[in-house]
C-alpha positions as YAML, in Angstrom:
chain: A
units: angstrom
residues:
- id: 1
  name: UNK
  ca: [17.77, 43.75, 5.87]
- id: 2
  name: UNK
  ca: [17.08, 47.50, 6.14]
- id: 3
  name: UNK
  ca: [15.38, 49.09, 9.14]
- id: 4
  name: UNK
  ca: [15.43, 46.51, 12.05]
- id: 5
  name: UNK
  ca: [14.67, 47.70, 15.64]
- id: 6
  name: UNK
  ca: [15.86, 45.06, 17.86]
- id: 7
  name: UNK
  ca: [19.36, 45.52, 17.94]
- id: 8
  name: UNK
  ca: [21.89, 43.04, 19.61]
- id: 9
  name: UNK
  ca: [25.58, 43.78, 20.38]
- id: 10
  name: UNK
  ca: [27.61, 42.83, 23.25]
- id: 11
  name: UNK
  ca: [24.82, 42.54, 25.82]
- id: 12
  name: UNK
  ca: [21.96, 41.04, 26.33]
- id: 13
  name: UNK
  ca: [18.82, 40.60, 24.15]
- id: 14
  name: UNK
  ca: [15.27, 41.44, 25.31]
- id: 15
  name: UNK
  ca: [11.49, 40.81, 24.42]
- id: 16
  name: UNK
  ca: [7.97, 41.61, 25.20]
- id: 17
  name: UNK
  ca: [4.46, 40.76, 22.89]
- id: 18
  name: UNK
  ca: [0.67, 41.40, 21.14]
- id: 19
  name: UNK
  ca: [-2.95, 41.85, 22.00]
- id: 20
  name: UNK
  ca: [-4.72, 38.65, 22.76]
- id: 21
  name: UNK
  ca: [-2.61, 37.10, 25.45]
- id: 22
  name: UNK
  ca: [-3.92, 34.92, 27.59]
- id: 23
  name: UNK
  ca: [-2.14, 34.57, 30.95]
- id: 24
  name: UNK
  ca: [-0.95, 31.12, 32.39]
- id: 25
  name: UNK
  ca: [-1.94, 29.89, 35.71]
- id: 26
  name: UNK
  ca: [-5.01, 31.46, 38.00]
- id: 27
  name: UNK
  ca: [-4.37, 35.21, 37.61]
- id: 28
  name: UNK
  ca: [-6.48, 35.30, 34.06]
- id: 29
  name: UNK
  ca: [-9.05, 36.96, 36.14]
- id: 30
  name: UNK
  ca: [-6.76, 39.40, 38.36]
- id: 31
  name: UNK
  ca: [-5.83, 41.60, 35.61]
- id: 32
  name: UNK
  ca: [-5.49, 45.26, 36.78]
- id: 33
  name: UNK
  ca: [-5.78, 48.18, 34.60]
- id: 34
  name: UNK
  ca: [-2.67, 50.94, 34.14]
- id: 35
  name: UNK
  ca: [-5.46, 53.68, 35.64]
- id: 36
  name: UNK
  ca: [-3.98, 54.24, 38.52]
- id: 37
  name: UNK
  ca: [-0.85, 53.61, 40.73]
- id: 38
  name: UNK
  ca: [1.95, 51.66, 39.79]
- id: 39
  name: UNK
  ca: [1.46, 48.07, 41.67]
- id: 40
  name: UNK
  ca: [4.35, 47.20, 43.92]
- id: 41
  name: UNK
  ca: [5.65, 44.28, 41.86]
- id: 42
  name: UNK
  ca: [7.12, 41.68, 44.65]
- id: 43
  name: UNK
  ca: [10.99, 42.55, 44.28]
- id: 44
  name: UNK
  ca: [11.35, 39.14, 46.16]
- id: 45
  name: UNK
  ca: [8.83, 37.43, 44.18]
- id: 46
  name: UNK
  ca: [10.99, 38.17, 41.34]
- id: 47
  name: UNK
  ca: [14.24, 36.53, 42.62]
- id: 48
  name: UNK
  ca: [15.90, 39.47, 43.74]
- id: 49
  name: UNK
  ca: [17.32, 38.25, 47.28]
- id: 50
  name: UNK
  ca: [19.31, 41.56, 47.29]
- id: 51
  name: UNK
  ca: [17.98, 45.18, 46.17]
- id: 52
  name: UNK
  ca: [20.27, 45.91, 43.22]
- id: 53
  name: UNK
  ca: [20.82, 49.76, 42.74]
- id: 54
  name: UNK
  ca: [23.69, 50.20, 40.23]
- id: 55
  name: UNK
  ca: [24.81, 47.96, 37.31]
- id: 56
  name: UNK
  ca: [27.74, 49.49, 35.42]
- id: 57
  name: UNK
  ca: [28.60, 47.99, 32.05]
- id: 58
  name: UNK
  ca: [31.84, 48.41, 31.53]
- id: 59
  name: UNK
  ca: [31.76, 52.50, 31.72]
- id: 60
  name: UNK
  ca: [28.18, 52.70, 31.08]
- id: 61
  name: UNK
  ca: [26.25, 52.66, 34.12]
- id: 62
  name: UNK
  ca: [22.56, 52.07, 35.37]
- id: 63
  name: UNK
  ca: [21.09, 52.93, 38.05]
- id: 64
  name: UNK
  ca: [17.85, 52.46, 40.30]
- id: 65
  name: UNK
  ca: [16.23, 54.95, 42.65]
- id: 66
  name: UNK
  ca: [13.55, 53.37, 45.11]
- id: 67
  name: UNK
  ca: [10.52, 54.97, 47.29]
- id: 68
  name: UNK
  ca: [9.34, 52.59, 50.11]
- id: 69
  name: UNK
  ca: [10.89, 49.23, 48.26]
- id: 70
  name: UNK
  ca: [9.07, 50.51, 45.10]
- id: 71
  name: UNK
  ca: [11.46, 51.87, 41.88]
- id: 72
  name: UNK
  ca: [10.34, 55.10, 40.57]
- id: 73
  name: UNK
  ca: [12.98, 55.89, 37.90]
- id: 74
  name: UNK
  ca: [16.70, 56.41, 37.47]
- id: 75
  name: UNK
  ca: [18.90, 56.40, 34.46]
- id: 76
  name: UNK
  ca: [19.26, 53.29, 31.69]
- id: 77
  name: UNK
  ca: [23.10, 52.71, 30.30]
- id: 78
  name: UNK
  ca: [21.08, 51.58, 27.43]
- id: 79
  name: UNK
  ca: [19.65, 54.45, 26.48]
- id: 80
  name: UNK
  ca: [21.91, 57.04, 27.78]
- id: 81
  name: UNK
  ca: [18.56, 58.67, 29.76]
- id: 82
  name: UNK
  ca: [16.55, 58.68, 32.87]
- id: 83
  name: UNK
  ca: [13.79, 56.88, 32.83]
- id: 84
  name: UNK
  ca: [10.45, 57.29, 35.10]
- id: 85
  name: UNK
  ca: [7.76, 54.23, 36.50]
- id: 86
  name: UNK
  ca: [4.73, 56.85, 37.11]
- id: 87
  name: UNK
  ca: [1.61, 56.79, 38.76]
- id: 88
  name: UNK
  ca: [-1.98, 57.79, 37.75]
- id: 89
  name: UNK
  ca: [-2.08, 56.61, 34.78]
- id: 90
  name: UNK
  ca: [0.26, 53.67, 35.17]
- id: 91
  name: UNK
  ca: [2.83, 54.01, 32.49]
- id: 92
  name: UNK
  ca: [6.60, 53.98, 31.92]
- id: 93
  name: UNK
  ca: [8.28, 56.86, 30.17]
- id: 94
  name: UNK
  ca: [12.38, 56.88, 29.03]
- id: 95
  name: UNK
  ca: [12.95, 59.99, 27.44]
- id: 96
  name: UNK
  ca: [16.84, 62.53, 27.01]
- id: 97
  name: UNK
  ca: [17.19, 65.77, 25.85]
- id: 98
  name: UNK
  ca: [20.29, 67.72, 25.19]
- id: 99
  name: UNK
  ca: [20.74, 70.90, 22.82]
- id: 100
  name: UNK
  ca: [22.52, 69.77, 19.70]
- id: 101
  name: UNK
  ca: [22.00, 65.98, 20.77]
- id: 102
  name: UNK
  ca: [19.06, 65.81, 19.55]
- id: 103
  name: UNK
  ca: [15.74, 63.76, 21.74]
- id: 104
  name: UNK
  ca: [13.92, 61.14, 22.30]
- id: 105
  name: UNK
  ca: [11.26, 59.49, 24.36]
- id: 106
  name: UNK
  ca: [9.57, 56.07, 24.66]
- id: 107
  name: UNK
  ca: [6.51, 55.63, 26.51]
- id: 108
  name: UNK
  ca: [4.73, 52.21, 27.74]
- id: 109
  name: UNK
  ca: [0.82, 53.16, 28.33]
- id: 110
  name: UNK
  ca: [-2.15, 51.09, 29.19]
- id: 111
  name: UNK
  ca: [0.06, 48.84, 31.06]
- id: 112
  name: UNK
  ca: [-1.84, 45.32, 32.61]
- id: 113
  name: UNK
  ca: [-0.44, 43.40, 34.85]
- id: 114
  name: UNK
  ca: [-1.21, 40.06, 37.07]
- id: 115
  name: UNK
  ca: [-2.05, 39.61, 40.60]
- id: 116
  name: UNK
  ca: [1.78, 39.25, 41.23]
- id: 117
  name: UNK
  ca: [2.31, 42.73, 39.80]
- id: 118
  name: UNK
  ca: [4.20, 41.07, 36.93]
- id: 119
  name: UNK
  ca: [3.31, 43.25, 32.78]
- id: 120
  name: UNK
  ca: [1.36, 40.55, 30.57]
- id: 121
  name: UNK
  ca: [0.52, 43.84, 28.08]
- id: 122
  name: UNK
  ca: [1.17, 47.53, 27.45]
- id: 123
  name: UNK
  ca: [0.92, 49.59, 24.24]
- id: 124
  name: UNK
  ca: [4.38, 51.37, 22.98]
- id: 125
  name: UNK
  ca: [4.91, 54.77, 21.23]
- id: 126
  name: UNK
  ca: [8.53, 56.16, 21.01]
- id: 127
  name: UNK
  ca: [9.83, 59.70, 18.82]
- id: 128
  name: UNK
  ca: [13.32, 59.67, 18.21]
- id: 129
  name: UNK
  ca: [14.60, 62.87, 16.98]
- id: 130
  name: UNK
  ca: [18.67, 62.86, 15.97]
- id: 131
  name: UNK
  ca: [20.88, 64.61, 13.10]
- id: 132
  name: UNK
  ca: [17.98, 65.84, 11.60]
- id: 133
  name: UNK
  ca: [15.99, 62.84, 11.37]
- id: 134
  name: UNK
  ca: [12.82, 62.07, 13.23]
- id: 135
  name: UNK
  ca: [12.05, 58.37, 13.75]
- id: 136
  name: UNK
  ca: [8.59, 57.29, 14.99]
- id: 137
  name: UNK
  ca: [7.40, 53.80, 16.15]
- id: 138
  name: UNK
  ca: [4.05, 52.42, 17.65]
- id: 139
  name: UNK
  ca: [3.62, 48.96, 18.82]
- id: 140
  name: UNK
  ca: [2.00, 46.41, 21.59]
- id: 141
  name: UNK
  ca: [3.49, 43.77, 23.69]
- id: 142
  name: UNK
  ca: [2.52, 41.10, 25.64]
- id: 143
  name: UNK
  ca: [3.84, 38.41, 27.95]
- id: 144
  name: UNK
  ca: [2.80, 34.99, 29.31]
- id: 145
  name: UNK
  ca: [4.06, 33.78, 32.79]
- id: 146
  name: UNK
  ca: [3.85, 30.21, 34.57]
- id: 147
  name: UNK
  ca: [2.35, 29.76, 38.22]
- id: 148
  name: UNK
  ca: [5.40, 29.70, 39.57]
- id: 149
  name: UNK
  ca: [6.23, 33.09, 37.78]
- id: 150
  name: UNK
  ca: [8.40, 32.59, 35.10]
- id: 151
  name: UNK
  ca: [8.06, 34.32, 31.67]
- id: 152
  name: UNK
  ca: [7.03, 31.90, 29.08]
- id: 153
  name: UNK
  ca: [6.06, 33.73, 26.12]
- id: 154
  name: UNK
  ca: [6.66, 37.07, 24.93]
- id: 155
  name: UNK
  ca: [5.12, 38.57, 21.74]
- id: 156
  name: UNK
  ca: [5.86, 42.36, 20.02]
- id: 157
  name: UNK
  ca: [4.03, 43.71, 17.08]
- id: 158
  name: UNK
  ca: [5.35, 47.27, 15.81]
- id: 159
  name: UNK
  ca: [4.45, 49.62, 12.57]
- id: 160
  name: UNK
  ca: [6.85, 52.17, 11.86]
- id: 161
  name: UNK
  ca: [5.55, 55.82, 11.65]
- id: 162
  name: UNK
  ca: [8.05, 57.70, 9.94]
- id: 163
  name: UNK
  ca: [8.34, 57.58, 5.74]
- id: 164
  name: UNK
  ca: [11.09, 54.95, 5.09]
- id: 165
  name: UNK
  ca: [13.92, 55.65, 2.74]
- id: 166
  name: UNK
  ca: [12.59, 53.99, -0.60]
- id: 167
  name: UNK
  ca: [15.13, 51.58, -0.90]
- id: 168
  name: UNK
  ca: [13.72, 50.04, 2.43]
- id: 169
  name: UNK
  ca: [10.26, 47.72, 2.14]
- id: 170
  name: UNK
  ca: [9.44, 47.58, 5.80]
- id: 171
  name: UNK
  ca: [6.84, 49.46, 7.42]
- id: 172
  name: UNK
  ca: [7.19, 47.15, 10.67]
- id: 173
  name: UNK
  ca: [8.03, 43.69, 12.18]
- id: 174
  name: UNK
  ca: [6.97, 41.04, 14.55]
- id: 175
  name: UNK
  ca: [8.98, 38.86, 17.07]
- id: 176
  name: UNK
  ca: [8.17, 35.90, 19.27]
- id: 177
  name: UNK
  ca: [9.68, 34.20, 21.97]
- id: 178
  name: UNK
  ca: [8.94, 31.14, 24.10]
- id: 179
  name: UNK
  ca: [11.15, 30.12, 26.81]
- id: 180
  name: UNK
  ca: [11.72, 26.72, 28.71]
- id: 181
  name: UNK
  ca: [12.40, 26.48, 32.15]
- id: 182
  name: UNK
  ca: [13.74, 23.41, 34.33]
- id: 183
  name: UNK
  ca: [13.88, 22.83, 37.68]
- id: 184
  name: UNK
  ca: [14.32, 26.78, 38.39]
- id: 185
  name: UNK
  ca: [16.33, 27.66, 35.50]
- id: 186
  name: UNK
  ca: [15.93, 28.94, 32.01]
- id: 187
  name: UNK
  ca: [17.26, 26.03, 29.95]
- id: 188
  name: UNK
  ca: [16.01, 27.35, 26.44]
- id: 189
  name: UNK
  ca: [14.70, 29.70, 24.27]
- id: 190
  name: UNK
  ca: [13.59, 29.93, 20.78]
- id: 191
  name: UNK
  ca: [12.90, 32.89, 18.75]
- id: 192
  name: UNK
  ca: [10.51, 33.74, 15.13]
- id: 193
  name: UNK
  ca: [11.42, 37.05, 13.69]
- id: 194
  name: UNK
  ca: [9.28, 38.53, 10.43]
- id: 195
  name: UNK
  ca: [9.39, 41.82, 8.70]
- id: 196
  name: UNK
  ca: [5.97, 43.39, 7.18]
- id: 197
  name: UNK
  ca: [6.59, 44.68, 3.52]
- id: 198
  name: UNK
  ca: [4.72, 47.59, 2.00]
- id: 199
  name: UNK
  ca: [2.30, 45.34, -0.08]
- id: 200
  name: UNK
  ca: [1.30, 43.71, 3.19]
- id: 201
  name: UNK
  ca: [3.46, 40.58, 2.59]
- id: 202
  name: UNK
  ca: [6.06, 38.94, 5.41]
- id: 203
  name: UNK
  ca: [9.75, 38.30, 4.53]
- id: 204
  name: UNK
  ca: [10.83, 34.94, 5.70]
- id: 205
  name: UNK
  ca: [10.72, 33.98, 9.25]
- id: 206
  name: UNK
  ca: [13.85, 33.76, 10.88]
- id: 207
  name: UNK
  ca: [14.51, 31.36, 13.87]
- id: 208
  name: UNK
  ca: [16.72, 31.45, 16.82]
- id: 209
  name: UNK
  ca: [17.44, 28.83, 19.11]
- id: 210
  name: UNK
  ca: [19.74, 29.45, 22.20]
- id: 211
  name: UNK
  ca: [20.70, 26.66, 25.11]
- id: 212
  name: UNK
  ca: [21.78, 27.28, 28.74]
- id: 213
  name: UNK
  ca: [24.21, 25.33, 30.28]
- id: 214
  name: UNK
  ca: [24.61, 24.93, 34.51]
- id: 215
  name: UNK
  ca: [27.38, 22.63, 34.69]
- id: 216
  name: UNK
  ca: [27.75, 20.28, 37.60]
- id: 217
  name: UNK
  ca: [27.85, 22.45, 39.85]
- id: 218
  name: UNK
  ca: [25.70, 25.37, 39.30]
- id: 219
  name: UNK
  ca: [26.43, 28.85, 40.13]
- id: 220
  name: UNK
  ca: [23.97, 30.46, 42.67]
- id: 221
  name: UNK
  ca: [22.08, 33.61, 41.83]
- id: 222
  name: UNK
  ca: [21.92, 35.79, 44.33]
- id: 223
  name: UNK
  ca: [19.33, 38.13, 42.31]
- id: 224
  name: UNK
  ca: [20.57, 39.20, 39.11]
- id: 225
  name: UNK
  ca: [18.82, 38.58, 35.37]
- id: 226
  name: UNK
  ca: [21.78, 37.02, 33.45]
- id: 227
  name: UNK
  ca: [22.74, 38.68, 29.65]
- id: 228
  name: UNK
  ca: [21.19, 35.85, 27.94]
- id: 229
  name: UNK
  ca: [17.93, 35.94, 29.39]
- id: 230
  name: UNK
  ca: [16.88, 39.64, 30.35]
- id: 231
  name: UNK
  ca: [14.84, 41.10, 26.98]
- id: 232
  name: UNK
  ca: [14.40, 44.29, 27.87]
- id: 233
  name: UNK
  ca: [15.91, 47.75, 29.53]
- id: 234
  name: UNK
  ca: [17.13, 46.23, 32.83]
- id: 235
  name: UNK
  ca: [15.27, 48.74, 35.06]
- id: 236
  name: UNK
  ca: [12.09, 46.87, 34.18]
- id: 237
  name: UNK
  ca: [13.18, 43.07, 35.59]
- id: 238
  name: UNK
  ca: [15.21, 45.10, 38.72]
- id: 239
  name: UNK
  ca: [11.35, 46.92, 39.03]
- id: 240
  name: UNK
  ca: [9.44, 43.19, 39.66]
- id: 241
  name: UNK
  ca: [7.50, 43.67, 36.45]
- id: 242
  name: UNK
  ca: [8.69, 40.54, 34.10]
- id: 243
  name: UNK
  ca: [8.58, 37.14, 36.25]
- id: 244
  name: UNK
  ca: [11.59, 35.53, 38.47]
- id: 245
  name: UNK
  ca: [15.28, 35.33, 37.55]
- id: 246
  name: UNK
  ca: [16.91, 31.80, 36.66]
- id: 247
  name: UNK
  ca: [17.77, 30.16, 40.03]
- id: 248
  name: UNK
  ca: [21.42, 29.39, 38.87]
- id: 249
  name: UNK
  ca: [23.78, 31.83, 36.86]
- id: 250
  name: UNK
  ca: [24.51, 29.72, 33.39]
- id: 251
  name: UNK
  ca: [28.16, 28.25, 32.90]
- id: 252
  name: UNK
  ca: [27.43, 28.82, 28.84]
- id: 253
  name: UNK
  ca: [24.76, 30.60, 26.07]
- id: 254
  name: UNK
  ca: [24.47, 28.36, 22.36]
- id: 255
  name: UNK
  ca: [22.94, 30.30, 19.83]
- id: 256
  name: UNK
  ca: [21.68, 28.37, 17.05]
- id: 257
  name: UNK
  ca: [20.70, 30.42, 13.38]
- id: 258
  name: UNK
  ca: [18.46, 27.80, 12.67]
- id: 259
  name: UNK
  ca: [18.46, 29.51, 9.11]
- id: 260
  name: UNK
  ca: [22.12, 29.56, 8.30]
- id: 261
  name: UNK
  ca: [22.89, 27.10, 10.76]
- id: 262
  name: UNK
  ca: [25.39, 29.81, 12.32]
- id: 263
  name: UNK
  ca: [26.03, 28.70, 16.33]
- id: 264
  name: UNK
  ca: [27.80, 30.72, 18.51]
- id: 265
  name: UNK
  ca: [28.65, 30.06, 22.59]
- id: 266
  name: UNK
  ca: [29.69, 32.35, 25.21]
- id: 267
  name: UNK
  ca: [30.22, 31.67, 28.49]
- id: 268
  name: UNK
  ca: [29.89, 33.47, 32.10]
- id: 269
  name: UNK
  ca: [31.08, 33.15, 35.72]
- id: 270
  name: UNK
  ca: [30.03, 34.97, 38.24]
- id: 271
  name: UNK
  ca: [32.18, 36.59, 41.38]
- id: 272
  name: UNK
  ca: [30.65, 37.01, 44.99]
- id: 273
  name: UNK
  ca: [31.19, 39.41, 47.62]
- id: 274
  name: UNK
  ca: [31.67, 38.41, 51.25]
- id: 275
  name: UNK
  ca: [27.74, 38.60, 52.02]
- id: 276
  name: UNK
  ca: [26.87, 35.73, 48.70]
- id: 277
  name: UNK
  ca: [26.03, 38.72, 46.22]
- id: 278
  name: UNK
  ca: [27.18, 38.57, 42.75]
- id: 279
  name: UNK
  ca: [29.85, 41.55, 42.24]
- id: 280
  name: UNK
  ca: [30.81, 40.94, 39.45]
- id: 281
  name: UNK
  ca: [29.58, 39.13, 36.15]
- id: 282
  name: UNK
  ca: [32.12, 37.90, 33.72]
- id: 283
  name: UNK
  ca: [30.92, 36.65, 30.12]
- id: 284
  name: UNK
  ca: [33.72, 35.12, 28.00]
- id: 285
  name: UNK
  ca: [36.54, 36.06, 30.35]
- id: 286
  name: UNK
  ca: [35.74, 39.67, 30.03]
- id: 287
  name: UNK
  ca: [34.27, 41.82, 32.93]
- id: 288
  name: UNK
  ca: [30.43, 42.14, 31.93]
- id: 289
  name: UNK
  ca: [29.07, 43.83, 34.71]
- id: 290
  name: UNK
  ca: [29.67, 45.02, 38.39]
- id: 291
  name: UNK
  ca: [26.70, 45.04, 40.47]
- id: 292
  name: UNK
  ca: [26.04, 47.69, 43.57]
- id: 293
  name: UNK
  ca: [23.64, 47.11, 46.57]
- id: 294
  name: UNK
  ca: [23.77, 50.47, 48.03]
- id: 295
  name: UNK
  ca: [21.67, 53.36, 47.27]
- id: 296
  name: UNK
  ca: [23.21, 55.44, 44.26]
- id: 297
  name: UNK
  ca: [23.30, 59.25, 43.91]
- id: 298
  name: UNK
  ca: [25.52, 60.60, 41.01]
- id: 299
  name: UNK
  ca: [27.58, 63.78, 41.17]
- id: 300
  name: UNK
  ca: [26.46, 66.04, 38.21]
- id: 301
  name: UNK
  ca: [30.01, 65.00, 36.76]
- id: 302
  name: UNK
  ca: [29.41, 61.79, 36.99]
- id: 303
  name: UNK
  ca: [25.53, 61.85, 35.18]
- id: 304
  name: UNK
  ca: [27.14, 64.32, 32.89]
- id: 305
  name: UNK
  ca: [29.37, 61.36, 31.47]
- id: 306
  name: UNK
  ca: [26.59, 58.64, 31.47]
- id: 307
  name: UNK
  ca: [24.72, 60.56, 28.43]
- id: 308
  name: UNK
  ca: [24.92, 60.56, 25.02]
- id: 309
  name: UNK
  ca: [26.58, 64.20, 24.76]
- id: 310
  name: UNK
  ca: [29.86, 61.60, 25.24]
- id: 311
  name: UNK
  ca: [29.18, 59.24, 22.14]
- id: 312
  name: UNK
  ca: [29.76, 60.33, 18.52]
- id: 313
  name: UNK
  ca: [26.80, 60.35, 15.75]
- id: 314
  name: UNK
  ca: [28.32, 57.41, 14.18]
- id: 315
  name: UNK
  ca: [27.60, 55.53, 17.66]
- id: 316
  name: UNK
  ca: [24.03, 56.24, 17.38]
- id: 317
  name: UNK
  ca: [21.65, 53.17, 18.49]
- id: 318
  name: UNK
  ca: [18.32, 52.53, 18.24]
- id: 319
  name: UNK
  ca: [17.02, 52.36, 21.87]
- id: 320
  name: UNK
  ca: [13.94, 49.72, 22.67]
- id: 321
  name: UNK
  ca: [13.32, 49.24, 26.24]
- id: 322
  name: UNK
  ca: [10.29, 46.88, 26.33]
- id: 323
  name: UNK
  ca: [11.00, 46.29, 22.21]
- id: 324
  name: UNK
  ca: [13.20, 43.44, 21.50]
- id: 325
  name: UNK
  ca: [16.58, 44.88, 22.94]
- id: 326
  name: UNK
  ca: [18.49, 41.73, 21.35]
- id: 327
  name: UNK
  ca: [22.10, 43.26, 22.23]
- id: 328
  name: UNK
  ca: [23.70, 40.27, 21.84]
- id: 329
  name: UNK
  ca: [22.14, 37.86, 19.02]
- id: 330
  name: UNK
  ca: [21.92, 37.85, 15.69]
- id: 331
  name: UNK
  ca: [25.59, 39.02, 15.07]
- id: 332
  name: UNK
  ca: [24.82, 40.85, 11.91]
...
């Protein structure tokens, strides 16, 4: 398929949209501008019963630095870098930097958001310079909530910069999302993904369908943003800026290629500590993720081995925070 952005292996997959959004519920007229400080997203608002400051991955770990219940920055397992939330202009910036490892950085500018704090548009720039090759990307996204503050529909729209090998025919790619919710809980989602060709034309749309399951007994969620339903770098759900976590934690994930009529199904089960948190999250019997509630400070040894100076050039990814992360579908 050539040059596709939103990547998707063992995690989690991840969204965000296009200009013209109009926002659900009564905050169509409480827009605020990214001019000035950062708004203090409702961490509570957002589901999060419990202030989450590390998430390690198996090895790779996250983690989240706060200043007066507000998150600033830290460092994203995804992208092996520290990221920063900053103030005056509003805007999110991800960026690494290592001689011989080449360097990157993604920023999120012009960022509006609702009365509840929560990002229903931002524009998106990233330069990713590795092994000689520089890759540049430019794009907006945008995001429709409920009342009740659940993400509904997310849109992205990106052009790629850089000159394209000539065997590829993209020069970008668009990718929707709208989401179902039930009583609390994200019970579906369905996906449109297009390419834009050099002679302006789209490929075919491809369409993903995927199906929670709760069981009869539904797992409580204590405050995390299961695999299957956060789109994006995780720092920016943990940060209050993309709606409210599924009340339950999902017993099973069906993805459907409504295309080649491909279905897969995981399925995840949480572990609690003694206070009700979720420790630990398992997906498909495996350990997925641990989860830590007390504030993080690395050693230098430690941040050392959280960057990419530790992963080979054949291990290269493309990193999209707000871009469609998709670390887990379309199992290319």
């Amino acid at each position: 398929m050539g040059k596709r952005k939103f990547y998707l292996p063992a995690l989690f997959f991840a969204a965000t949209a296009l200009c013209g959004f109009t926002s659900c519920g009564d905050d169509d007229d409480n827009l605020s501008g990214g001019d000035g400080q950062a708004p203090s997203a409702s961490i509570e608002e957002a589901g999060i019963a419990h202030v989450v400051y590390t998430i390690n991955y198996g090895g790779e770990m996250s983690y989240f630095n706060y200043d007066n219940g507000r998150m600033v920055g830290g460092f994203c397992a995804d992208y092996w870098g520290d990221f920063a939330i900053k103030d005056n202009p509003f805007n999110i910036v991800i960026s690494y930097a290592e001689e011989g490892e080449g360097e990157f950085e993604e920023i999120y500018s012009n960022i509006q958001t609702d009365s509840r704090g929560f990002i229903v548009s931002c524009d998106y720039y990233s330069k990713d310079v590795y092994d000689g090759e520089t890759d540049e990307d430019r794009g907006t996204v945008t995001a429709e909530y409920s009342d009740d503050g659940h993400l509904l529909k997310i849109k992205t729209t990106f052009d790629y910069l850089d000159d394209e090998p000539e065997e590829f025919d993209e020069t970008g790619e668009e990718n929707e999302f709208a989401f179902t919710w039930t009583n609390g809980n994200l019970t579906g989602i369905s996906e449109s993904y297009v390419l834009t060709l050099k002679d302006g034309s789209k490929t075919d749309e491809e369409k993903y369908t995927y199906t929670f399951e709760y069981g009869e007994n539904p797992q409580t969620n204590s405050g995390i943003f299961t695999p299957d339903f956060v789109m994006m770098a995780d720092f920016v759900y943990y940060a209050g800026y993309m709606g409210k976590t599924t009340k339950n934690i999902p017993v099973s994930v069906t993805e459907r290629n409504e295309t080649s009529t491909s279905v897969y199904t995981d399925t995840y089960r949480a572990e609690y500590d003694s206070e009700g948190r979720i420790a630990v999250l398992h997906c498909n019997d495996y350990e997925y993720a641990t989860y830590g509630y007390e504030p993080y400070t690395p050693s230098t040894a430690n941040r050392t081995s959280l960057s990419r100076a530790e992963k080979t050039s054949s291990e290269k990814v493309v990193r999209n925070a707000m871009k469609l992360k998709n670390r887990k579908l379309h199992r290319n």
